[in-house]
XYZ file of C-alpha atoms in Angstrom:
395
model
C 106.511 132.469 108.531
C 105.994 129.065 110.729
C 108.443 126.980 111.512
C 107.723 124.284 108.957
C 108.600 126.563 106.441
C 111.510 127.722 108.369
C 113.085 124.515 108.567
C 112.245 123.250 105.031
C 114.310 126.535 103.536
C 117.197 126.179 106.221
C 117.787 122.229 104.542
C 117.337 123.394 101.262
C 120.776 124.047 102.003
C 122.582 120.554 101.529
C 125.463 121.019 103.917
C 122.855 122.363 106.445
C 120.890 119.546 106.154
C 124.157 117.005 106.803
C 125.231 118.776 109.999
C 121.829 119.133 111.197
C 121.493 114.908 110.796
C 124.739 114.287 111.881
C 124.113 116.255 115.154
C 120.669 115.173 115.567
C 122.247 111.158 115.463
C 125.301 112.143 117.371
C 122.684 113.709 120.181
C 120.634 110.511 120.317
C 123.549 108.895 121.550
C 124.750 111.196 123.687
C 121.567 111.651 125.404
C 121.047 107.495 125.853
C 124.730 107.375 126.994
C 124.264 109.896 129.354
C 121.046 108.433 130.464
C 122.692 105.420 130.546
C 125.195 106.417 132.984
C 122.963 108.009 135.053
C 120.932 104.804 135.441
C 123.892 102.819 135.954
C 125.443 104.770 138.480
C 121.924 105.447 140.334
C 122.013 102.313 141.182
C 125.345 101.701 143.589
C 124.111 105.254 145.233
C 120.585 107.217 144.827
C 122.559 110.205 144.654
C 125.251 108.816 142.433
C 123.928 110.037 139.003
C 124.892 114.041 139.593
C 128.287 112.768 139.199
C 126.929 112.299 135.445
C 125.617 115.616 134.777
C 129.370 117.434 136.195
C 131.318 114.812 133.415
C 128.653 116.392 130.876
C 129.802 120.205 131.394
C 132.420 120.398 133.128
C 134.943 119.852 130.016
C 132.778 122.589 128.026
C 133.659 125.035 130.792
C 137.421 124.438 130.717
C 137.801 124.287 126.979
C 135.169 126.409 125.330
C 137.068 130.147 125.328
C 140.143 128.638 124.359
C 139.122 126.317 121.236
C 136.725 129.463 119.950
C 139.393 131.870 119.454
C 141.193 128.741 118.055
C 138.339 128.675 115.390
C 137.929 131.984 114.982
C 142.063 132.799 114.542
C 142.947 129.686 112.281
C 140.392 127.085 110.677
C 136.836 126.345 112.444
C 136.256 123.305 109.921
C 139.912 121.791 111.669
C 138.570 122.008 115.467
C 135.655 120.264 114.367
C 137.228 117.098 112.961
C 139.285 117.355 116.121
C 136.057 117.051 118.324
C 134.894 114.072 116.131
C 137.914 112.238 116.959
C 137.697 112.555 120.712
C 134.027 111.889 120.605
C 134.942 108.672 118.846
C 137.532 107.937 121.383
C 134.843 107.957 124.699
C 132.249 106.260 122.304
C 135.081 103.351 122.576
C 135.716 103.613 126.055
C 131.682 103.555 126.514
C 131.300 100.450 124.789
C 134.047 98.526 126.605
C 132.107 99.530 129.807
C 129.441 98.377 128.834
C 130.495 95.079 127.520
C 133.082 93.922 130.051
C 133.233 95.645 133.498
C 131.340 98.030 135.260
C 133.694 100.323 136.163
C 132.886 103.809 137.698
C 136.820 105.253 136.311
C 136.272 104.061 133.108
C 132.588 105.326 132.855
C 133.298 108.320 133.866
C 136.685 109.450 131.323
C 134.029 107.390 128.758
C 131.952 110.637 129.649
C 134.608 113.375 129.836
C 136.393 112.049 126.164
C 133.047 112.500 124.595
C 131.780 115.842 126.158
C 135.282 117.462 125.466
C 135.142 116.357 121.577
C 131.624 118.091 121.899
C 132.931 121.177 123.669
C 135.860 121.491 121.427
C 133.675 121.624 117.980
C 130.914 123.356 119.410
C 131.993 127.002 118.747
C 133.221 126.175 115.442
C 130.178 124.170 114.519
C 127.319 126.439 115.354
C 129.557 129.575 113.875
C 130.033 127.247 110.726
C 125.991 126.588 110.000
C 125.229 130.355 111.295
C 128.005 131.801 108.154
C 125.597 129.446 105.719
C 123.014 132.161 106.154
C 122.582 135.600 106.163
C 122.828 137.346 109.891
C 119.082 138.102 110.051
C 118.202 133.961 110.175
C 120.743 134.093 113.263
C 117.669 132.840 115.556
C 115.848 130.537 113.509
C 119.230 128.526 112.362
C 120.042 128.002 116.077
C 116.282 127.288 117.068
C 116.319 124.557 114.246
C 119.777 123.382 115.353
C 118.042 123.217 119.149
C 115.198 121.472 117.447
C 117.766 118.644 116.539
C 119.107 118.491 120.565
C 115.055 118.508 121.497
C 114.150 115.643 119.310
C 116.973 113.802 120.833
C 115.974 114.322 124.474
C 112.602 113.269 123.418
C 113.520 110.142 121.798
C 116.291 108.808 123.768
C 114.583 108.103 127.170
C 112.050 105.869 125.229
C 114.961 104.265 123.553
C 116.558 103.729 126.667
C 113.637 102.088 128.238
C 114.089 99.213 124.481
C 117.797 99.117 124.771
C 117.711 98.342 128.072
C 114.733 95.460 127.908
C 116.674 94.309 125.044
C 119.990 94.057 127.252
C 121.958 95.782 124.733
C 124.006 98.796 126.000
C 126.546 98.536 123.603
C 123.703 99.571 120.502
C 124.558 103.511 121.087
C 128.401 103.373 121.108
C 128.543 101.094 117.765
C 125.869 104.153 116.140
C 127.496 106.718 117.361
C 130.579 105.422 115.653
C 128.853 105.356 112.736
C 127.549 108.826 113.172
C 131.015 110.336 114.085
C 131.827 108.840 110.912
C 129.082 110.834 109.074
C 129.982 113.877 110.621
C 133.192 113.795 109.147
C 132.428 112.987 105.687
C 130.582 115.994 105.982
C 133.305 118.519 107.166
C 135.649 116.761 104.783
C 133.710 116.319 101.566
C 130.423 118.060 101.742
C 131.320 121.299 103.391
C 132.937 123.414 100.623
C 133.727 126.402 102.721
C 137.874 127.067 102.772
C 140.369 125.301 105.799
C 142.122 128.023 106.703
C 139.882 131.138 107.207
C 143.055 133.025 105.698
C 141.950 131.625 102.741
C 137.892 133.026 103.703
C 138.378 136.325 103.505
C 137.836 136.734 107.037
C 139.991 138.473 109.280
C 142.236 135.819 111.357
C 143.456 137.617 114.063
C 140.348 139.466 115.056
C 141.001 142.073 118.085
C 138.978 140.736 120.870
C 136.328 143.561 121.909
C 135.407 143.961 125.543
C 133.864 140.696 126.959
C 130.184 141.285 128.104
C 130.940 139.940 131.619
C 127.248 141.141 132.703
C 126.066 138.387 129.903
C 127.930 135.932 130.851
C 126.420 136.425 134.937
C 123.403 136.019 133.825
C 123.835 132.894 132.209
C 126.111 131.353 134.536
C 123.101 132.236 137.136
C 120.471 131.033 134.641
C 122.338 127.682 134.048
C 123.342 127.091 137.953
C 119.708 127.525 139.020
C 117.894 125.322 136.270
C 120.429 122.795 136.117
C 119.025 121.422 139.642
C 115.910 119.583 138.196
C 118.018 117.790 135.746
C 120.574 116.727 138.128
C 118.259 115.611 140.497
C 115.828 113.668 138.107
C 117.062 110.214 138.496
C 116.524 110.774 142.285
C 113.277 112.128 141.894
C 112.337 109.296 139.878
C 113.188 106.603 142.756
C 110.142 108.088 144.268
C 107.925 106.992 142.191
C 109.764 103.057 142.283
C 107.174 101.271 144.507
C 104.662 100.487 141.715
C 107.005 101.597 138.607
C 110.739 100.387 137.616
C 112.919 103.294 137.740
C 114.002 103.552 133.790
C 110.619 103.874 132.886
C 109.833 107.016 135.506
C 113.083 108.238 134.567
C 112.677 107.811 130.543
C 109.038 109.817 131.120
C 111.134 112.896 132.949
C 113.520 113.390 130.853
C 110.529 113.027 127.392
C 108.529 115.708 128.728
C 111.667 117.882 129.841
C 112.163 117.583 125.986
C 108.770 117.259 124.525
C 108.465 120.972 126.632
C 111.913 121.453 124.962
C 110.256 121.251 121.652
C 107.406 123.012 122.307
C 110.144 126.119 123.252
C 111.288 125.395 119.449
C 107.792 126.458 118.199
C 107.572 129.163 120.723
C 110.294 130.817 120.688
C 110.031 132.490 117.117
C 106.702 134.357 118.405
C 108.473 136.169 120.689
C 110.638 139.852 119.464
C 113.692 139.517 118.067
C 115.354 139.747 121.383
C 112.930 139.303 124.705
C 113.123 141.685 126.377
C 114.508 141.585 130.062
C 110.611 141.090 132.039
C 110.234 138.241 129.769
C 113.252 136.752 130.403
C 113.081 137.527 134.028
C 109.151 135.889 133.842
C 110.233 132.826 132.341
C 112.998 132.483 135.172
C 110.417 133.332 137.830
C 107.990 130.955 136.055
C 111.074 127.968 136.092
C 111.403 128.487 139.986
C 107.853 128.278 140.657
C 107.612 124.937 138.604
C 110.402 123.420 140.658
C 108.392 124.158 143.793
C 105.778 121.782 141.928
C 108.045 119.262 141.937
C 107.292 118.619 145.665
C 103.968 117.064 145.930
C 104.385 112.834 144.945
C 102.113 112.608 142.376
C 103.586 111.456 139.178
C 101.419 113.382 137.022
C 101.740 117.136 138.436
C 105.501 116.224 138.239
C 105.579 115.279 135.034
C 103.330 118.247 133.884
C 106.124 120.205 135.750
C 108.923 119.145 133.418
C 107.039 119.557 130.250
C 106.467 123.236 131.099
C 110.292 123.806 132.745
C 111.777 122.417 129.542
C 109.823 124.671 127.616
C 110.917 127.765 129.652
C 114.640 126.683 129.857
C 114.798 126.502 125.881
C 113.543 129.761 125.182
C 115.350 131.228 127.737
C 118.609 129.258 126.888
C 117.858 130.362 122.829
C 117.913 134.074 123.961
C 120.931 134.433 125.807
C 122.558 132.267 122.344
C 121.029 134.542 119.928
C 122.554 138.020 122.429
C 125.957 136.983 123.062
C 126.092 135.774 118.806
C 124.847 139.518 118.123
C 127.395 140.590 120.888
C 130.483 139.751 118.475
C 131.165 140.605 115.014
C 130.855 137.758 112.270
C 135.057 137.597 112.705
C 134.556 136.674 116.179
C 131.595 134.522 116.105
C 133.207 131.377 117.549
C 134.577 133.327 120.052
C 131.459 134.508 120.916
C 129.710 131.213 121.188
C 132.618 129.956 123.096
C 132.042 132.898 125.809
C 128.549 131.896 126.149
C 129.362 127.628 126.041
C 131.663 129.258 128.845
C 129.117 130.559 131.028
C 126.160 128.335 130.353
C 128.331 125.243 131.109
C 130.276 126.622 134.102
C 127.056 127.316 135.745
C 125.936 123.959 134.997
C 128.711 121.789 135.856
C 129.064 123.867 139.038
C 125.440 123.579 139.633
C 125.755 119.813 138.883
C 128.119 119.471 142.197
C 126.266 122.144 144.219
C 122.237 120.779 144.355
C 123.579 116.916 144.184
C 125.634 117.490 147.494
C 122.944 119.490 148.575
C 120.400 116.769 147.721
C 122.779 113.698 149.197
C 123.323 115.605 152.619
C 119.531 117.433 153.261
C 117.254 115.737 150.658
C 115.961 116.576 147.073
C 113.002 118.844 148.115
C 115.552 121.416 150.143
C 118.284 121.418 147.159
C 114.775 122.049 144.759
C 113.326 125.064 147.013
C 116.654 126.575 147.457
C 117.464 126.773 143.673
C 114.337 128.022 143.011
C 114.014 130.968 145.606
C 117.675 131.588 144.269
C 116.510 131.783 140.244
C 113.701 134.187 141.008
C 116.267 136.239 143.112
C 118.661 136.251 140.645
C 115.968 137.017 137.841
C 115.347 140.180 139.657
C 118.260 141.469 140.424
C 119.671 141.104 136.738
C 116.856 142.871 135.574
C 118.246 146.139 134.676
C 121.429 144.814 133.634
C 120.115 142.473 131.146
C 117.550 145.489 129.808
C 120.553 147.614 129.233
C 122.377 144.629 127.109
C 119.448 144.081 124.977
C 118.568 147.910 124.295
C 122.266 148.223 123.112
C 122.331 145.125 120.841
C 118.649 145.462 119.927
C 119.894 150.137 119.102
């Protein structure tokens, strides 16, 4: 089946089709907020901006275990109002920065307020829109939620570039207010599934099985060595400043990170229904190699370098999802999201601090080659780890 048709059955489902739009508007502005920051800050210090990237993760890894078991044990539709409200909270604090003073304290609890209202309805939300469907859609409801986050990273660095010629920063806080909004109309009125999941039929007090700490390894690796490029992009881009205005280079990384995103989208549902550990070890060989094309200062190679890297770090990224959501039993589904959130975004806020220290203190090509010799590395010697996990899920 292709993907058009997957998507046009998945929002035949009305309540689907809200939370998809509500996330896909809610992304927009997150992305041009974070982009936002990142150009902001880039320009008191070149190396600034990674500072960005740790506020972005860094509340998903403290808060992502905890508020899935939450879910899971007493009402997932609950924790996701919750999240709505403290994304609504740093969308305030982001437009008084903003519109009065640039103020690096501000900015950055602007950044954490909105990331932890994320973190703390993630679980909950994906395990929500996964329960709308039976198990065996598992990988094409979460490849057409990540086509929602792919469209966004498309769009928003080209909307960056307008809001910015425009002078008006404020735009994305006042829509994403409006879109916070939205999303909770939809928990509230549209979504007719039950508060409590006492009164679901599912089991509330689930007994946690053994957590697959191999998994979440591998995905802590995966997400410390790929989260390099991104972190590093706005510097990257300030090499490319002598004929070009640094928005502009930056807006064209980050589209073809997620036009190569997208692409991943379409891709990933011709691979098995789990890939198998070579071609998950491939792609991550494949993603070091492209960083090591990130060296030579020609815009164009570059750029062809993060279309290609953002199509290897979805599929990748959509893998691991769809293993550690087969992991865990339908009763412990936000858990199980939450384990991965856990591991995906402690490797990536970690990663965030590692390669931008790196970067400030021996330059943005050393930080590059080092995470990349340390991805294929890592690829390799999770090999027959990861083949084990996926012959047991996959038995």
């Amino acid at each position: 089946m292709s993907t058009r048709m997957v998507t046009v059955n998945l929002m035949r489902n009305r309540t689907f089709a809200a939370y998809w739009s509500g996330t896909l508007a809610l992304q927009l502005v997150n992305q041009i907020q974070t982009l936002l920051f990142a150009w902001s800050w880039s320009q008191l210090t070149s190396d600034n901006a990674f500072w960005v990237y740790f506020a972005t993760n860094i509340p998903f890894a403290l808060l992502t275990l905890f508020v899935g078991y939450l879910g899971d044990k007493f009402s997932r539709k609950g924790l996701h109002l919750i999240g709505q409200v403290f994304v609504l909270a740093g969308l305030i604090l982001a437009y008084d920065y903003f519109s009065h003073a640039v103020n690096f304290t501000l900015g950055l609890l602007s950044l954490l307020l909105m990331n932890t209202g994320i973190a703390i309805r993630g679980p909950s939300y994906q395990a929500t829109i996964i329960s709308l469907f039976p198990v065996e859609k598992t990988e094409s409801v979460l490849s057409v939620h990540g086509m929602a986050v792919n469209i966004a990273r498309l769009l928003s660095p080209r909307l960056l570039a307008l809001i910015l010629r425009f002078n008006l920063p404020t735009l994305p806080a006042a829509i994403g207010a409006i879109a916070t909004l939205w999303a909770a109309f939809t928990i509230v009125v549209l979504d007719k599934g039950a508060w409590l999941l006492s009164h679901s039929g599912e089991k509330t007090s689930p007994a946690l099985q053994k957590i697959p700490f191999k998994l979440i390894g591998i995905a802590y690796a995966v997400a410390f060595c790929c989260c390099s490029l991104q972190v590093l992009t706005p510097s990257i881009a300030q090499n490319y400043t002598l004929l070009n205005q640094q928005v502009p280079v930056i807006s064209a990384f980050s589209m073809m990170m997620g036009l190569g995103a997208i692409g991943g989208t379409l891709f990933v549902h011709k691979l098995p229904r789990i890939s198998a550990s070579y071609q998950v070890a491939a792609l991550l060989m494949l993603y070091a190699l492209l960083l090591l094309m990130t060296f030579p200062a020609e815009l164009t190679s570059t750029s062809i370098s993060m279309l290609i890297c953002g199509l290897c770090t979805f599929v990748i990224l959509v893998k691991l999802n769809v293993l550690f959501t087969r992991t865990f039993s339908p009763q412990q589904r936000a858990f199980g999201l939450s384990v991965y959130f856990f591991s995906v975004y402690l490797g990536a806020a970690s990663g965030s601090i590692f390669w931008g220290m790196l970067a400030h203190r021996y330059g943005i090509n050393h930080s590059l080659f080092i995470s990349a010799v340390a991805g294929g590395a890592l690829s390799l010697y999770f090999y027959r780890y990861f083949n084990a996990d996926v012959a047991e899920v996959n038995a």
